[in-house]
Every structure is written in structure tokens, then in C-alpha cells.
Amino acid sequence: MNLILLGPPGSGKGTQALKLSKQFGFKHISIGDVLRSNVEDRTDLGLSAKKFMQNGDLVPDDVIIGMVESSFKTYLSPESNLTKIIFDGFPRTKSQAISLDSKIQAFGLRLISVVFLDVPDSVVQDRLISRGRDDDSPELVSNRLRVYKDLTEPLLEYYKTKGILTKIDGDRSPDIVFSNLVDMIELKVK
Ligand code: ADP
């Protein structure tokens, strides 16, 4: 059983993914975290991703798709026995979504749902600016939100058409959002 968390930056994907991993034993794959640790370690991947992240732009699809492919190899090798993944921050573009679809098919995985954490722009802006990560300055936040609307938001329609989108009101306390998610998962896996 696999889950995709979708939503604007600051919608709480990382927070919820962490709680869900503890509760259900998901492997949490956060593309943002993987990228940040590559930037810190100055790997080739990190060096090529850095300028995009610093500008609040998306890292090019081929880089991201390559990265996710190698996590699949690590986590889904026949001996790993792990088929419970939460994708946090992936997919963010239509071609990433298409690539993930084909991986899911190839590995015979079950996607329980694509969860959209719905949070209004003004709330997201306040949350990010008070979080204060390097890419959380007011200008970068506006750009990241613009990029989200242009490239990622269309995925809502994509998954809605497939009938696997679950919308959750993310503008509530983390515990309440979490209990909604738990209910949703329990219902789907029954
Ligand atoms: P947030 O959800 O708050 O934007 P993330 O940690 O998920 O934070 O992402 C941080 C940055 O990493 C993004 O602004 C982008 O530059 C890059 N990134 C993360 N995921 C992807 C992705 N799937 N495709 C392209 N770039 C990505």
C-alpha cells in the first residue's frame, strides 16, 4: 500500500508523512530531504540541484525521475519486501506523474490514494515565512507557490480523473489532519 501526498509547499506533507510512517510503518520518501542532503554533501546531484532550489524553481524532471528510480531500486528490490511507501514532494509535474504510474505498474504496487492537503495561499505563506528555511524568504515563497500552481496543481485533475484523489482540509491542527488521514487509510485498506 502506497500513498502520495500532494499539496502546496507548507501544507504539512512532511509533518503528516512522519506521523503516518510511525503509525503504519511506511517508508517516507521526501524528495526535498533527499535533495537537501545531496546539496549538503556536495554530490553531483546536489551541485546540479542547488541553483534551482535556491531560486524556488523545480529541479529538472530527468534529475528527479532518475533519483526516484534509484530509490525504487533500493526500497523495492525483491529481497527488500517493502511495499509501503509515502511519496512526499513527488510527483510535482505531469511527466513525473506519468513516470511514477509506469513504475507503480511495473512493480505491481498498490496506490491507496493521492491525498491533497488543501491549505489556502495566505496560510501557507504565513507558515513558510515563520518556518524560516533557506528557501522560505517571502520572494522565494511567492515563486514556489507560483510554480506549484503552474506545474503541480494540474495533477489534482489528473488524479481526480483516475478516481484516486482524496481531498483533506489541511488548514487545521496537525493532530486533526492526522486523524482524518488515519480514518481514510483504514477505510481504504479494509
Ligand atoms: P516544499 O514542499 O516546502 O516546497 P520540499 O522540501 O518538498 O519543500 O522541496 C524543496 C525544493 O526541492 C523545491 O522547491 C524544489 O526546488 C525541489 N524539489 C522537491 N521535490 C521536487 C520534485 N518532485 N521535482 C522537482 N523539484 C523538487
Coordinates of C-alpha atoms and ligand atoms in Angstrom, one line a residue:
M1 CA 0.0 0.0 0.0
N2 CA 1.4 3.3 -1.1
L3 CA 0.4 6.9 -0.7
I4 CA 1.2 10.1 -2.5
L5 CA 0.9 13.4 -0.5
L6 CA 0.2 16.4 -2.7
G7 CA -0.3 20.0 -1.7
P8 CA 1.4 23.4 -1.8
P9 CA 4.7 24.0 0.0
G10 CA 3.9 24.3 3.7
S11 CA 0.7 22.3 3.5
G12 CA 2.1 19.8 6.1
K13 CA 3.1 17.0 3.8
G14 CA 6.3 16.3 5.7
T15 CA 4.7 16.5 9.1
Q16 CA 1.9 14.1 8.2
A17 CA 4.3 11.7 6.4
L18 CA 6.3 11.4 9.5
K19 CA 3.3 10.7 11.7
L20 CA 1.9 8.2 9.2
S21 CA 5.3 6.4 8.9
K22 CA 5.3 5.9 12.7
Q23 CA 1.7 4.7 12.8
F24 CA 1.7 2.3 9.7
G25 CA 5.3 1.6 9.1
F26 CA 5.5 3.5 5.7
K27 CA 8.9 4.3 4.3
H28 CA 8.8 8.0 3.9
I29 CA 10.5 9.3 0.7
S30 CA 10.8 13.0 0.9
I31 CA 12.4 14.3 -2.4
G32 CA 13.1 17.7 -0.8
D33 CA 15.1 16.0 2.1
V34 CA 17.0 13.8 -0.3
L35 CA 17.9 16.9 -2.4
R36 CA 18.9 18.9 0.7
S37 CA 21.2 16.2 1.9
N38 CA 22.8 15.9 -1.5
V39 CA 23.3 19.7 -1.6
E40 CA 24.9 19.5 1.9
D41 CA 27.2 16.6 0.8
R42 CA 28.1 18.4 -2.4
T43 CA 27.3 15.3 -4.5
D44 CA 26.9 15.8 -8.3
L45 CA 23.2 15.6 -7.9
G46 CA 23.3 18.2 -5.1
L47 CA 25.5 20.5 -7.2
S48 CA 23.1 20.4 -10.1
A49 CA 20.0 20.8 -7.9
K50 CA 21.2 23.7 -5.8
K51 CA 20.6 26.6 -8.1
F52 CA 17.1 25.5 -8.8
M53 CA 16.2 25.1 -5.1
Q54 CA 17.8 28.4 -4.2
N55 CA 15.6 30.1 -6.7
G56 CA 12.5 28.3 -5.6
D57 CA 12.2 26.5 -9.0
L58 CA 11.8 22.9 -9.6
V59 CA 14.8 20.7 -10.2
P60 CA 14.5 19.3 -13.8
D61 CA 12.4 16.2 -14.3
D62 CA 15.1 14.0 -15.6
V63 CA 17.2 14.5 -12.4
I64 CA 14.2 13.9 -10.2
I65 CA 13.0 10.9 -12.1
G66 CA 16.5 9.3 -12.0
M67 CA 16.6 9.9 -8.3
V68 CA 13.2 8.3 -7.7
E69 CA 14.2 5.4 -9.9
S70 CA 17.2 4.6 -7.8
S71 CA 15.1 4.8 -4.6
F72 CA 12.8 2.3 -6.1
K73 CA 15.7 0.0 -6.8
T74 CA 16.8 0.4 -3.2
Y75 CA 13.5 0.0 -1.5
L76 CA 11.7 -2.3 -3.8
S77 CA 14.3 -4.9 -4.7
P78 CA 12.8 -8.4 -4.5
E79 CA 14.6 -9.0 -1.2
S80 CA 13.5 -5.8 0.5
N81 CA 9.9 -6.8 0.9
L82 CA 9.0 -3.2 1.3
T83 CA 5.9 -2.1 -0.5
K84 CA 4.7 0.7 1.8
I85 CA 5.9 4.0 0.6
I86 CA 4.8 7.6 1.2
F87 CA 5.8 9.9 -1.6
D88 CA 6.2 13.4 -0.3
G89 CA 7.0 16.0 -2.8
F90 CA 6.8 13.6 -5.8
P91 CA 5.3 13.9 -8.3
R92 CA 5.3 17.6 -8.9
T93 CA 4.8 17.7 -12.7
K94 CA 2.8 15.7 -15.2
S95 CA 5.8 13.9 -16.6
Q96 CA 6.9 12.9 -13.0
A97 CA 3.3 11.6 -12.5
I98 CA 3.4 9.6 -15.7
S99 CA 6.8 8.1 -14.8
L100 CA 5.5 7.1 -11.3
D101 CA 2.5 5.5 -12.9
S102 CA 4.6 3.3 -15.0
K103 CA 6.8 2.4 -12.0
I104 CA 3.8 1.5 -9.9
Q105 CA 2.6 -0.8 -12.7
A106 CA 6.0 -2.3 -13.3
F107 CA 6.4 -3.1 -9.7
G108 CA 2.8 -4.2 -9.2
L109 CA 2.3 -1.7 -6.3
R110 CA -1.0 -0.7 -4.9
L111 CA -1.6 3.1 -4.7
I112 CA -4.2 3.6 -1.9
S113 CA -4.7 7.2 -2.6
V114 CA -3.4 10.5 -3.6
V115 CA -4.0 12.9 -0.8
F116 CA -4.4 16.5 -1.5
L117 CA -3.7 18.6 1.6
D118 CA -5.8 21.7 0.9
V119 CA -4.5 24.9 2.5
P120 CA -5.2 28.5 1.4
D121 CA -2.3 30.5 0.0
S122 CA -2.3 33.1 2.8
V123 CA -2.0 30.4 5.4
V124 CA 0.8 28.6 3.5
Q125 CA 2.6 31.9 3.1
D126 CA 2.5 32.6 6.9
R127 CA 3.5 29.1 7.8
L128 CA 6.5 29.1 5.5
I129 CA 7.8 32.5 6.4
S130 CA 7.7 31.6 10.1
R131 CA 9.4 28.2 9.4
G132 CA 12.4 30.2 8.1
R133 CA 14.2 27.5 6.0
D134 CA 16.8 29.0 3.4
D135 CA 14.2 28.9 0.7
D136 CA 11.4 30.4 2.8
S137 CA 12.1 34.1 2.2
P138 CA 9.0 36.0 1.1
E139 CA 10.1 36.3 -2.6
L140 CA 11.0 32.6 -2.9
V141 CA 7.8 31.6 -1.2
S142 CA 5.8 33.5 -3.8
N143 CA 7.8 31.9 -6.6
R144 CA 7.4 28.4 -5.1
L145 CA 3.6 29.0 -4.9
R146 CA 3.5 30.2 -8.5
V147 CA 5.5 27.1 -9.6
Y148 CA 3.1 24.9 -7.6
K149 CA 0.1 26.4 -9.3
D150 CA 1.6 26.2 -12.8
L151 CA 3.1 22.7 -12.6
T152 CA 1.8 20.7 -9.7
E153 CA -1.8 21.8 -9.2
P154 CA -2.9 20.3 -12.6
L155 CA -2.1 16.9 -11.1
L156 CA -5.1 17.3 -8.9
E157 CA -7.3 17.0 -12.0
Y158 CA -5.1 14.1 -13.3
Y159 CA -5.6 12.0 -10.2
K160 CA -9.2 13.1 -9.8
T161 CA -9.9 11.7 -13.3
K162 CA -8.3 8.4 -12.2
G163 CA -10.6 8.4 -9.2
I164 CA -7.9 8.2 -6.6
L165 CA -7.8 11.7 -5.2
T166 CA -8.8 12.4 -1.6
K167 CA -9.0 16.0 -0.6
I168 CA -8.3 16.8 3.1
D169 CA -8.7 20.2 4.7
G170 CA -5.1 20.9 5.8
D171 CA -6.0 24.2 7.4
R172 CA -6.5 22.6 10.8
S173 CA -4.2 21.3 13.6
P174 CA -1.7 18.6 12.7
D175 CA -3.5 16.1 15.0
I176 CA -6.9 16.6 13.4
V177 CA -5.4 16.4 9.9
F178 CA -3.6 13.2 11.0
S179 CA -6.8 11.6 12.4
N180 CA -8.6 12.3 9.1
L181 CA -5.7 10.6 7.3
V182 CA -5.8 7.6 9.6
D183 CA -9.5 7.2 9.1
M184 CA -9.1 7.4 5.3
I185 CA -6.4 4.8 5.2
E186 CA -8.3 2.4 7.5
L187 CA -11.3 2.7 5.3
K188 CA -9.3 2.1 2.1
V189 CA -7.4 -0.9 3.4
K190 CA -10.4 -2.6 4.9
Ligands
ADP1 P1 8.2 22.3 0.0 O1 7.1 21.3 -0.1 O2 8.0 23.1 1.2 O3 8.4 23.2 -1.3 P2 10.3 20.4 -0.4 O4 11.3 20.0 0.7 O5 9.4 19.3 -0.8 O6 9.6 21.6 0.2 O7 11.1 20.9 -1.7 C1 12.1 21.9 -1.6 C2 12.6 22.1 -3.0 O8 13.2 20.9 -3.6 C3 11.6 22.6 -4.1 O9 11.4 24.0 -4.0 C4 12.3 22.2 -5.4 O10 13.3 23.0 -5.8 C5 12.9 20.8 -5.0 N1 12.0 19.7 -5.3 C6 11.5 18.9 -4.3 N2 10.7 17.9 -4.9 C7 10.8 18.1 -6.3 C8 10.3 17.5 -7.4 N3 9.5 16.4 -7.3 N4 10.6 17.9 -8.6 C9 11.4 19.0 -8.8 N5 12.0 19.7 -7.7 C10 11.7 19.2 -6.5

